[in-house]
mmCIF file of C-alpha atoms and ligand atoms in Angstrom:
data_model
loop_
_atom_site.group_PDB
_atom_site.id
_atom_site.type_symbol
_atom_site.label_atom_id
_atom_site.label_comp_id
_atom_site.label_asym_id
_atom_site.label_seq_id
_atom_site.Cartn_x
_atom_site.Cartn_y
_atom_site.Cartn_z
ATOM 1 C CA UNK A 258 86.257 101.545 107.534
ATOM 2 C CA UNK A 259 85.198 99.262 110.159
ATOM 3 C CA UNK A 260 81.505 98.626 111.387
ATOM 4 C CA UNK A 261 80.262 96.436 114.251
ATOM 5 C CA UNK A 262 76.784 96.699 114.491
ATOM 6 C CA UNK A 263 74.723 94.876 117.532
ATOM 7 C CA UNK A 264 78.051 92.070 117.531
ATOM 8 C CA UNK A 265 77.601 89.155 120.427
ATOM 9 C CA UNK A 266 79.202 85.839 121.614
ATOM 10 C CA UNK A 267 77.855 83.233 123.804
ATOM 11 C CA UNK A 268 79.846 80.646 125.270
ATOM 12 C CA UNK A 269 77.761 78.114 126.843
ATOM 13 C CA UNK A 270 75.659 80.349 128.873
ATOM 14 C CA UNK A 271 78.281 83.280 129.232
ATOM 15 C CA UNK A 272 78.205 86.092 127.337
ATOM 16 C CA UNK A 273 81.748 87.453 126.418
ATOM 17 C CA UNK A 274 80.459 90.266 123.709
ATOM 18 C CA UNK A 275 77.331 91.702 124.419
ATOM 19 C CA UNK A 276 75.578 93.713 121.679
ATOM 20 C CA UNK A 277 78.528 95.843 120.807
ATOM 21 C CA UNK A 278 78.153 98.916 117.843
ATOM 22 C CA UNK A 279 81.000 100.924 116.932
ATOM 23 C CA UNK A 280 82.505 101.922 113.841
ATOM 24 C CA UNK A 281 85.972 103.530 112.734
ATOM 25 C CA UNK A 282 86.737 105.859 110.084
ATOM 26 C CA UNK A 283 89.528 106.096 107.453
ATOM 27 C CA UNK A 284 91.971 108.540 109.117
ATOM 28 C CA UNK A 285 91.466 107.901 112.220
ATOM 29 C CA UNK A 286 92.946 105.383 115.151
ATOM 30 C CA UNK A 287 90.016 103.925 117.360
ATOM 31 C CA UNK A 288 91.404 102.936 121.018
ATOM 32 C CA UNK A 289 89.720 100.379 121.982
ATOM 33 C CA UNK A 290 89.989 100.155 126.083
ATOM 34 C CA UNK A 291 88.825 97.737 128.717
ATOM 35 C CA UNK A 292 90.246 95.340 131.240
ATOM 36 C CA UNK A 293 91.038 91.862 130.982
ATOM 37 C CA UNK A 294 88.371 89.932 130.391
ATOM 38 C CA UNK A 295 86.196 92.580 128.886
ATOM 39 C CA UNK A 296 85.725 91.171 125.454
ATOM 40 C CA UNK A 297 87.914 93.048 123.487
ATOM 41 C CA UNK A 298 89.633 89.739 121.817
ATOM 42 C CA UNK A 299 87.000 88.255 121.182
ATOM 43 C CA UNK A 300 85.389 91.323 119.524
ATOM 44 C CA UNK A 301 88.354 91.180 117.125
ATOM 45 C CA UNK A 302 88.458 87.491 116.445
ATOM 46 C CA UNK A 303 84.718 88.133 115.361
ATOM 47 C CA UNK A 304 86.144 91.099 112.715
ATOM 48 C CA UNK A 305 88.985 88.959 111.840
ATOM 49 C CA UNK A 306 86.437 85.873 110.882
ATOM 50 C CA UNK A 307 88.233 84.245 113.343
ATOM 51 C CA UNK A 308 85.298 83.543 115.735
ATOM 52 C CA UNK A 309 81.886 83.358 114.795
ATOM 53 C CA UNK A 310 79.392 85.876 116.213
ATOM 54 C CA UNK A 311 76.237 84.608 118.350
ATOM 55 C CA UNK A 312 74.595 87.439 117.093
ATOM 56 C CA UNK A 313 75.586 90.972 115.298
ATOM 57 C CA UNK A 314 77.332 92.068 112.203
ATOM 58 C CA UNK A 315 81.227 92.636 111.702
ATOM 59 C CA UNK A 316 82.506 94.209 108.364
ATOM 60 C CA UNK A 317 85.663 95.689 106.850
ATOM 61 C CA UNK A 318 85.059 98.382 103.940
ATOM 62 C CA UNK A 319 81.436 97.011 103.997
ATOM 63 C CA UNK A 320 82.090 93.277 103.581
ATOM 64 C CA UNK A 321 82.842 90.755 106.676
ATOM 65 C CA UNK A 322 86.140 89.597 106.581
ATOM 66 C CA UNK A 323 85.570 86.193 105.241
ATOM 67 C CA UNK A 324 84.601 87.470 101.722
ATOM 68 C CA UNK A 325 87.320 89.633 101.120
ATOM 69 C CA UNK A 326 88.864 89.208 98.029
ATOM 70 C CA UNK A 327 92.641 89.196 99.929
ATOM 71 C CA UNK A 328 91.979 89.534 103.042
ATOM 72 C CA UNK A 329 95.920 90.364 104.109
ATOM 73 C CA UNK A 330 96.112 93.194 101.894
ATOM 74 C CA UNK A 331 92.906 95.076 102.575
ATOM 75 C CA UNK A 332 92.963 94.187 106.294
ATOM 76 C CA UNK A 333 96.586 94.227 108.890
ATOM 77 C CA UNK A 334 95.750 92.302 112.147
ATOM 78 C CA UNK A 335 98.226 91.288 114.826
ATOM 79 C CA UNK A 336 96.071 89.302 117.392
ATOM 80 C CA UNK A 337 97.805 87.312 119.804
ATOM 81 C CA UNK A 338 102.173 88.237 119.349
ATOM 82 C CA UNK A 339 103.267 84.683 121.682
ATOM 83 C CA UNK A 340 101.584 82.768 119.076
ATOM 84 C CA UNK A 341 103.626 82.934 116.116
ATOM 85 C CA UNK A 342 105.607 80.404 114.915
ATOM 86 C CA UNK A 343 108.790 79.793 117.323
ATOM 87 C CA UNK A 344 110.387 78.165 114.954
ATOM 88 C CA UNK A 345 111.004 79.602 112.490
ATOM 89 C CA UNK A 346 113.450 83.470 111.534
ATOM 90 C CA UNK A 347 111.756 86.726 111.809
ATOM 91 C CA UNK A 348 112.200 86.714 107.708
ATOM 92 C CA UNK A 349 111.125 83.056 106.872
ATOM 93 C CA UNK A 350 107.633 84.387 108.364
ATOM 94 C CA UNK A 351 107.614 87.537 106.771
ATOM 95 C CA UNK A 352 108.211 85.966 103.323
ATOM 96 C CA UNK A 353 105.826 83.355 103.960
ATOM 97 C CA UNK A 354 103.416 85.459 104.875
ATOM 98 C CA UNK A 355 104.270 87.716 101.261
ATOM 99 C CA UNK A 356 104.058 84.578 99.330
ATOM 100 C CA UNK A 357 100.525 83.409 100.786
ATOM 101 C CA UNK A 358 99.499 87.055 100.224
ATOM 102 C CA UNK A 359 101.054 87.779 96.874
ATOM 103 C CA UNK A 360 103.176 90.748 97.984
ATOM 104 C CA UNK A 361 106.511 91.229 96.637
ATOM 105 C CA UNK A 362 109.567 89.499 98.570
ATOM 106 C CA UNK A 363 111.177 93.054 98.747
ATOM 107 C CA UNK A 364 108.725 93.998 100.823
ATOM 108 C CA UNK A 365 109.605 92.065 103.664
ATOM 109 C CA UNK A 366 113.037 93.850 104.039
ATOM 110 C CA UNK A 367 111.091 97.071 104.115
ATOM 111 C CA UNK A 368 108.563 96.236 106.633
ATOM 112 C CA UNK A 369 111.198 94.599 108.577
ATOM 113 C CA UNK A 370 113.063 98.172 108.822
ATOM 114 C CA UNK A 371 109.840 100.004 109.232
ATOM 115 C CA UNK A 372 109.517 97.966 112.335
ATOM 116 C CA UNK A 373 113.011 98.421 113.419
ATOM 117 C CA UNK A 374 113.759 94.511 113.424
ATOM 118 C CA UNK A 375 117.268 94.721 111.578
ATOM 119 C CA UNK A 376 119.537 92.245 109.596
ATOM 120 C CA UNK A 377 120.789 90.172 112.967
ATOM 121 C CA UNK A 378 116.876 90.318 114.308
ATOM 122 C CA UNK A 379 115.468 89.331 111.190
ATOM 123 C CA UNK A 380 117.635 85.980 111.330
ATOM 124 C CA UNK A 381 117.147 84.867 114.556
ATOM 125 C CA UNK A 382 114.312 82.113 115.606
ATOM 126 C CA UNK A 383 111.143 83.803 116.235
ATOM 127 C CA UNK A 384 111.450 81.960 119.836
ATOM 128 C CA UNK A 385 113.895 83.461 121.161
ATOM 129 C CA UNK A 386 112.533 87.097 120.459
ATOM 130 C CA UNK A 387 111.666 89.355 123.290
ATOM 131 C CA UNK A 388 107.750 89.589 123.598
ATOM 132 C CA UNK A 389 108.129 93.305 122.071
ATOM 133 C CA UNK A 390 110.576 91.962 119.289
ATOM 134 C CA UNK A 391 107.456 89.537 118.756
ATOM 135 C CA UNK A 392 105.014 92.812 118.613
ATOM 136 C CA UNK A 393 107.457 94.540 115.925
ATOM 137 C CA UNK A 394 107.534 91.428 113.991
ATOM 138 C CA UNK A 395 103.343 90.935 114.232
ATOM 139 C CA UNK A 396 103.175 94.520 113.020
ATOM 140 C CA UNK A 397 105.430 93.776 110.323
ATOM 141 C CA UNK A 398 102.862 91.207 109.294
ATOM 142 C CA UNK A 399 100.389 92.957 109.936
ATOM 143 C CA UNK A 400 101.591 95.874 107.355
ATOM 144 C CA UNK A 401 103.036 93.712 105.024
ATOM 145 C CA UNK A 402 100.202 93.439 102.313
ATOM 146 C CA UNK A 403 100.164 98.225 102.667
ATOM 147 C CA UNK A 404 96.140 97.326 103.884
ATOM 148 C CA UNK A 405 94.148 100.499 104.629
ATOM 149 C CA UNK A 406 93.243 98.997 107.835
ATOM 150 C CA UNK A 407 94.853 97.667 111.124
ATOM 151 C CA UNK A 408 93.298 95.955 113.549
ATOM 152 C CA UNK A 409 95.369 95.364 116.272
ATOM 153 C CA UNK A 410 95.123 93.488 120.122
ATOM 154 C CA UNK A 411 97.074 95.113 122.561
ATOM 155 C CA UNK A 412 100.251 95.516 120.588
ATOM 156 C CA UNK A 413 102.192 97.626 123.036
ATOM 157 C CA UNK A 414 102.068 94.423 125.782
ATOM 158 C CA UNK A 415 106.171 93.660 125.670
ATOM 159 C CA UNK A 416 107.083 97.270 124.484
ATOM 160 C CA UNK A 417 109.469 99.387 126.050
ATOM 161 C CA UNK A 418 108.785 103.143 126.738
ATOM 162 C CA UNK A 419 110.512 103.859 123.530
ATOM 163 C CA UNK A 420 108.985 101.238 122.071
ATOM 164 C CA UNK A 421 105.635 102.639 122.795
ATOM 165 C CA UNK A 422 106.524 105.925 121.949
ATOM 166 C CA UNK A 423 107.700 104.882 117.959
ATOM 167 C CA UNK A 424 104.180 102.469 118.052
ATOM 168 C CA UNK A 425 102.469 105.761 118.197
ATOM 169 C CA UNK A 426 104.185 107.392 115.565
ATOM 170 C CA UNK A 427 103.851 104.660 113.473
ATOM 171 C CA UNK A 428 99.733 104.500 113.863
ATOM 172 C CA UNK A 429 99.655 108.269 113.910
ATOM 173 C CA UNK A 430 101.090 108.233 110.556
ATOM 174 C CA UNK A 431 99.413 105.555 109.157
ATOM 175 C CA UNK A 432 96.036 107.130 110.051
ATOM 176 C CA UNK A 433 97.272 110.291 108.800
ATOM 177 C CA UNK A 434 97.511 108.556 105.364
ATOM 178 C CA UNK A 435 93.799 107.563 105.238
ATOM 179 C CA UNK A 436 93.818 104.314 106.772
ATOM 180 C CA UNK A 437 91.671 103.346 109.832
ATOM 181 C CA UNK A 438 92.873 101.715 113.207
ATOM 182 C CA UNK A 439 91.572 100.237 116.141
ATOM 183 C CA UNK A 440 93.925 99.470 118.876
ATOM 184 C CA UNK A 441 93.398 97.410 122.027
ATOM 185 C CA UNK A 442 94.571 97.899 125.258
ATOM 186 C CA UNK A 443 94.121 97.696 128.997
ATOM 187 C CA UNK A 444 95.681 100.849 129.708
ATOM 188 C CA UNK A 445 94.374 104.219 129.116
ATOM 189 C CA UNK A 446 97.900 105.587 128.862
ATOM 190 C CA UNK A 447 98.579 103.205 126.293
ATOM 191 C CA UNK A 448 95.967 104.608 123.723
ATOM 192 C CA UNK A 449 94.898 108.023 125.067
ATOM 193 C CA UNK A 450 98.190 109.758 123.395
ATOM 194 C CA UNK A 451 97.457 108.240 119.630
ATOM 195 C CA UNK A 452 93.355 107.706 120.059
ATOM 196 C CA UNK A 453 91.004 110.122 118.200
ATOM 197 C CA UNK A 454 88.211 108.451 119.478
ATOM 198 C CA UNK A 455 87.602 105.734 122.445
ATOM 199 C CA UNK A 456 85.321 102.321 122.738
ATOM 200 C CA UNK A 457 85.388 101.563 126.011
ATOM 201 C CA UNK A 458 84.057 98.125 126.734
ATOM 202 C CA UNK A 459 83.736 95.839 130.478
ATOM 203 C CA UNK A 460 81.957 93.158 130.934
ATOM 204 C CA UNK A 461 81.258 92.746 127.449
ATOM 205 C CA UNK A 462 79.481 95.988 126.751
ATOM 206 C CA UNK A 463 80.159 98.945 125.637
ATOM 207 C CA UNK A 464 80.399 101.520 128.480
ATOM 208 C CA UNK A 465 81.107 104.534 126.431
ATOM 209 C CA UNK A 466 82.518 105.614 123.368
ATOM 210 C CA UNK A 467 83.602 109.260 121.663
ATOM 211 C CA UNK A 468 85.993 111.584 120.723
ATOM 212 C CA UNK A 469 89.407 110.799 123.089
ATOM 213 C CA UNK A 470 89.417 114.487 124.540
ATOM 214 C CA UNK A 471 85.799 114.549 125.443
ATOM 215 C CA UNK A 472 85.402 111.359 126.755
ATOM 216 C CA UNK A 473 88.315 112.330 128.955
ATOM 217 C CA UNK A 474 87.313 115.666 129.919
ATOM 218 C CA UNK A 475 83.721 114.260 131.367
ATOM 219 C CA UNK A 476 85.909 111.290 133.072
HETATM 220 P P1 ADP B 68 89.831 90.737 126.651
HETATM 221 O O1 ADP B 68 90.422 90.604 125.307
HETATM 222 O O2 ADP B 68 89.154 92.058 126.865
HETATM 223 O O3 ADP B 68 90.799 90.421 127.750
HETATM 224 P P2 ADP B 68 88.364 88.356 125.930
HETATM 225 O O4 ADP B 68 87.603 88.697 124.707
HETATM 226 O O5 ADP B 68 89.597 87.571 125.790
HETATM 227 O O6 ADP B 68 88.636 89.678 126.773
HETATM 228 O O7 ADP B 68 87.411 87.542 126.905
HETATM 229 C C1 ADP B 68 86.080 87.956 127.214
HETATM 230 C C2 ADP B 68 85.405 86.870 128.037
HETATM 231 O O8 ADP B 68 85.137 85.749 127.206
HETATM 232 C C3 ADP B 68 86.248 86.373 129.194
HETATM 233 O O9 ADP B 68 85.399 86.110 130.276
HETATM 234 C C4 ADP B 68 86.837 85.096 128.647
HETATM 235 O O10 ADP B 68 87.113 84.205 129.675
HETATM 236 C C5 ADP B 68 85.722 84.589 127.738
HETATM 237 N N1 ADP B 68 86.220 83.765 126.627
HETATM 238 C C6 ADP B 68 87.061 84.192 125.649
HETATM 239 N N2 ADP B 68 87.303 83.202 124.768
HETATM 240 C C7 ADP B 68 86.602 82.127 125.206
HETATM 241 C C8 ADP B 68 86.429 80.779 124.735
HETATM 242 N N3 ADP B 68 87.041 80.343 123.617
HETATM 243 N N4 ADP B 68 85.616 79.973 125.436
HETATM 244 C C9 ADP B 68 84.988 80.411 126.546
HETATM 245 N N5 ADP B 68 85.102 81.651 127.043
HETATM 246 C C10 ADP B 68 85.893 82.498 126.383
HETATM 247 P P1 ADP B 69 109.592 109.795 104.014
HETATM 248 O O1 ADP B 69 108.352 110.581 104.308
HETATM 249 O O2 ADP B 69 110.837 110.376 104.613
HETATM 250 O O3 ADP B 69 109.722 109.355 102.606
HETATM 251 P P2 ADP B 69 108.285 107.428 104.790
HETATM 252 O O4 ADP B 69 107.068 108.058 104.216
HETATM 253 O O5 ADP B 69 108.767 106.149 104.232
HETATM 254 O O6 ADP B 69 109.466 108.463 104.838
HETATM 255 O O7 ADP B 69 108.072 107.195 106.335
HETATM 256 C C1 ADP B 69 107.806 108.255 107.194
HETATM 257 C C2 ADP B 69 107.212 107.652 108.435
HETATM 258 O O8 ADP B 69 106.048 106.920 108.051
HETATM 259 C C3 ADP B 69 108.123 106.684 109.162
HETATM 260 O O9 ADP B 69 108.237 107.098 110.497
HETATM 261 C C4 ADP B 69 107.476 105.340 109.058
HETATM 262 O O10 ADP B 69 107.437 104.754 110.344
HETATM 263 C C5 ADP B 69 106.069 105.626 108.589
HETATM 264 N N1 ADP B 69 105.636 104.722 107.527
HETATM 265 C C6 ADP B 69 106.186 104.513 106.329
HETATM 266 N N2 ADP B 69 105.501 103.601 105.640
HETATM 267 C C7 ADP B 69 104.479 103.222 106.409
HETATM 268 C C8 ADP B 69 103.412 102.303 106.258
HETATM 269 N N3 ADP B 69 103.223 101.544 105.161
HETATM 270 N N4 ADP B 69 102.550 102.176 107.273
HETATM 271 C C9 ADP B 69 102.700 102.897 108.366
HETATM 272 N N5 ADP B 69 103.678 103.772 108.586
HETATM 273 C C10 ADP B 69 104.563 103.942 107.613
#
């Protein structure tokens, strides 16, 4: 469960995130849609902990992300993909990441299949991945601790068609399962196939929100 209630950020005299209130459910994936620049990032570093809000509330299962007991394993989030650590193997990262988190090292060779990064994949240097191997990997990560809820930036940037199309299964089933999601994009296409329901932010605000088909029906 994840509930933004009345959530802003200033910089300077800009507002990037103006008084934004949505929640998401357990069993259900949340598309969260708006152009560049429309404050979708930042709305997630905010949920993450990652930024601090100006104003509003952000919480995870009823607790902001900063006092979560272990954060990794109640909460997935794959942010920005380019930023992870070049230098190091697809693996290395993964089993750092299950160290920090507590998770057992066999998981890592799971996620890594779940994610279809194989043996030769999972050895390489994380720099020279393809920006959509980089997405498979941050998802990895992301599920790595089994948390009941992903957040996720615009994690079909670098996909493939196919690529795309397994994303969505992947989501679909993991909301299916109980857990709750809320996907970014910039691209209605991108979320409208996997979305039950739609935030649709520009300019900061929230223009609309509600259930995917009727949303789409009034559009
Ligand atoms: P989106 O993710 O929808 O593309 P962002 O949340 O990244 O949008 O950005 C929303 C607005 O906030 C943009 O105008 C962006 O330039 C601004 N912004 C984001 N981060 C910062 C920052 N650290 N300092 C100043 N402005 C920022
Ligand atoms: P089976 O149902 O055949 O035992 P799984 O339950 O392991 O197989 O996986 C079925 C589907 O669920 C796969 O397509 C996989 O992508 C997805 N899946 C498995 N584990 C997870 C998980 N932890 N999070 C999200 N999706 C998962």
């Amino acid at each position: 469960m994840i509930e933004v209630a009345h959530l802003t950020k200033r910089y300077g005299g800009r507002t990037a995130v103006d008084d934004v209130s949505f929640t998401c459910a357990p069993g259900s994936v949340t598309g969260f849609l708006g152009p560049n620049g429309a404050g979708k990032s930042t709305t997630m570093r905010m949920l993450c902990g990652l930024t601090p809000p100006t104003a509003g509330t952000a919480t995870v299962c009823g607790v902001p992300y900063r006092r979560l007991a272990n954060p990794g394993r109640e909460i997935g989030v794959l942010l920005d993909a380019s930023a992870q650590h070049a230098g190091r193997t697809g693996r290395e990262v993964l089993a750092l990441a299950a160290a920090v988190m507590g998770v057992p090292r066999r998981e890592v060779d799971v996620k890594l299949d779940l994610v279809g990064l194989g043996a030769a994949a999972a050895r390489r240097r994380v720099g020279a991945y393809s920006l959509g191997m980089r997405q498979r990997l941050g998802l990895a990560h992301a599920l790595l601790g089994d948390p009941r809820v992903l957040v996720l930036d615009e994690p079909a940037n670098g996909l493939d068609p196919e690529g795309i199309f397994w994303m969505r299964g992947l989501l679909r089933d993991f909301a299916d399962r109980g857990g709750t999601v809320l996907l970014s994009s910039h691209l209605l296409r991108e979320v409208e196939a996997v979305a039950d329901r739609l935030v649709v932010i520009g300019g900061g605000r929230v223009v609309a929100q509600g259930g995917t088909e009727e949303l789409l029906a009034d559009a």
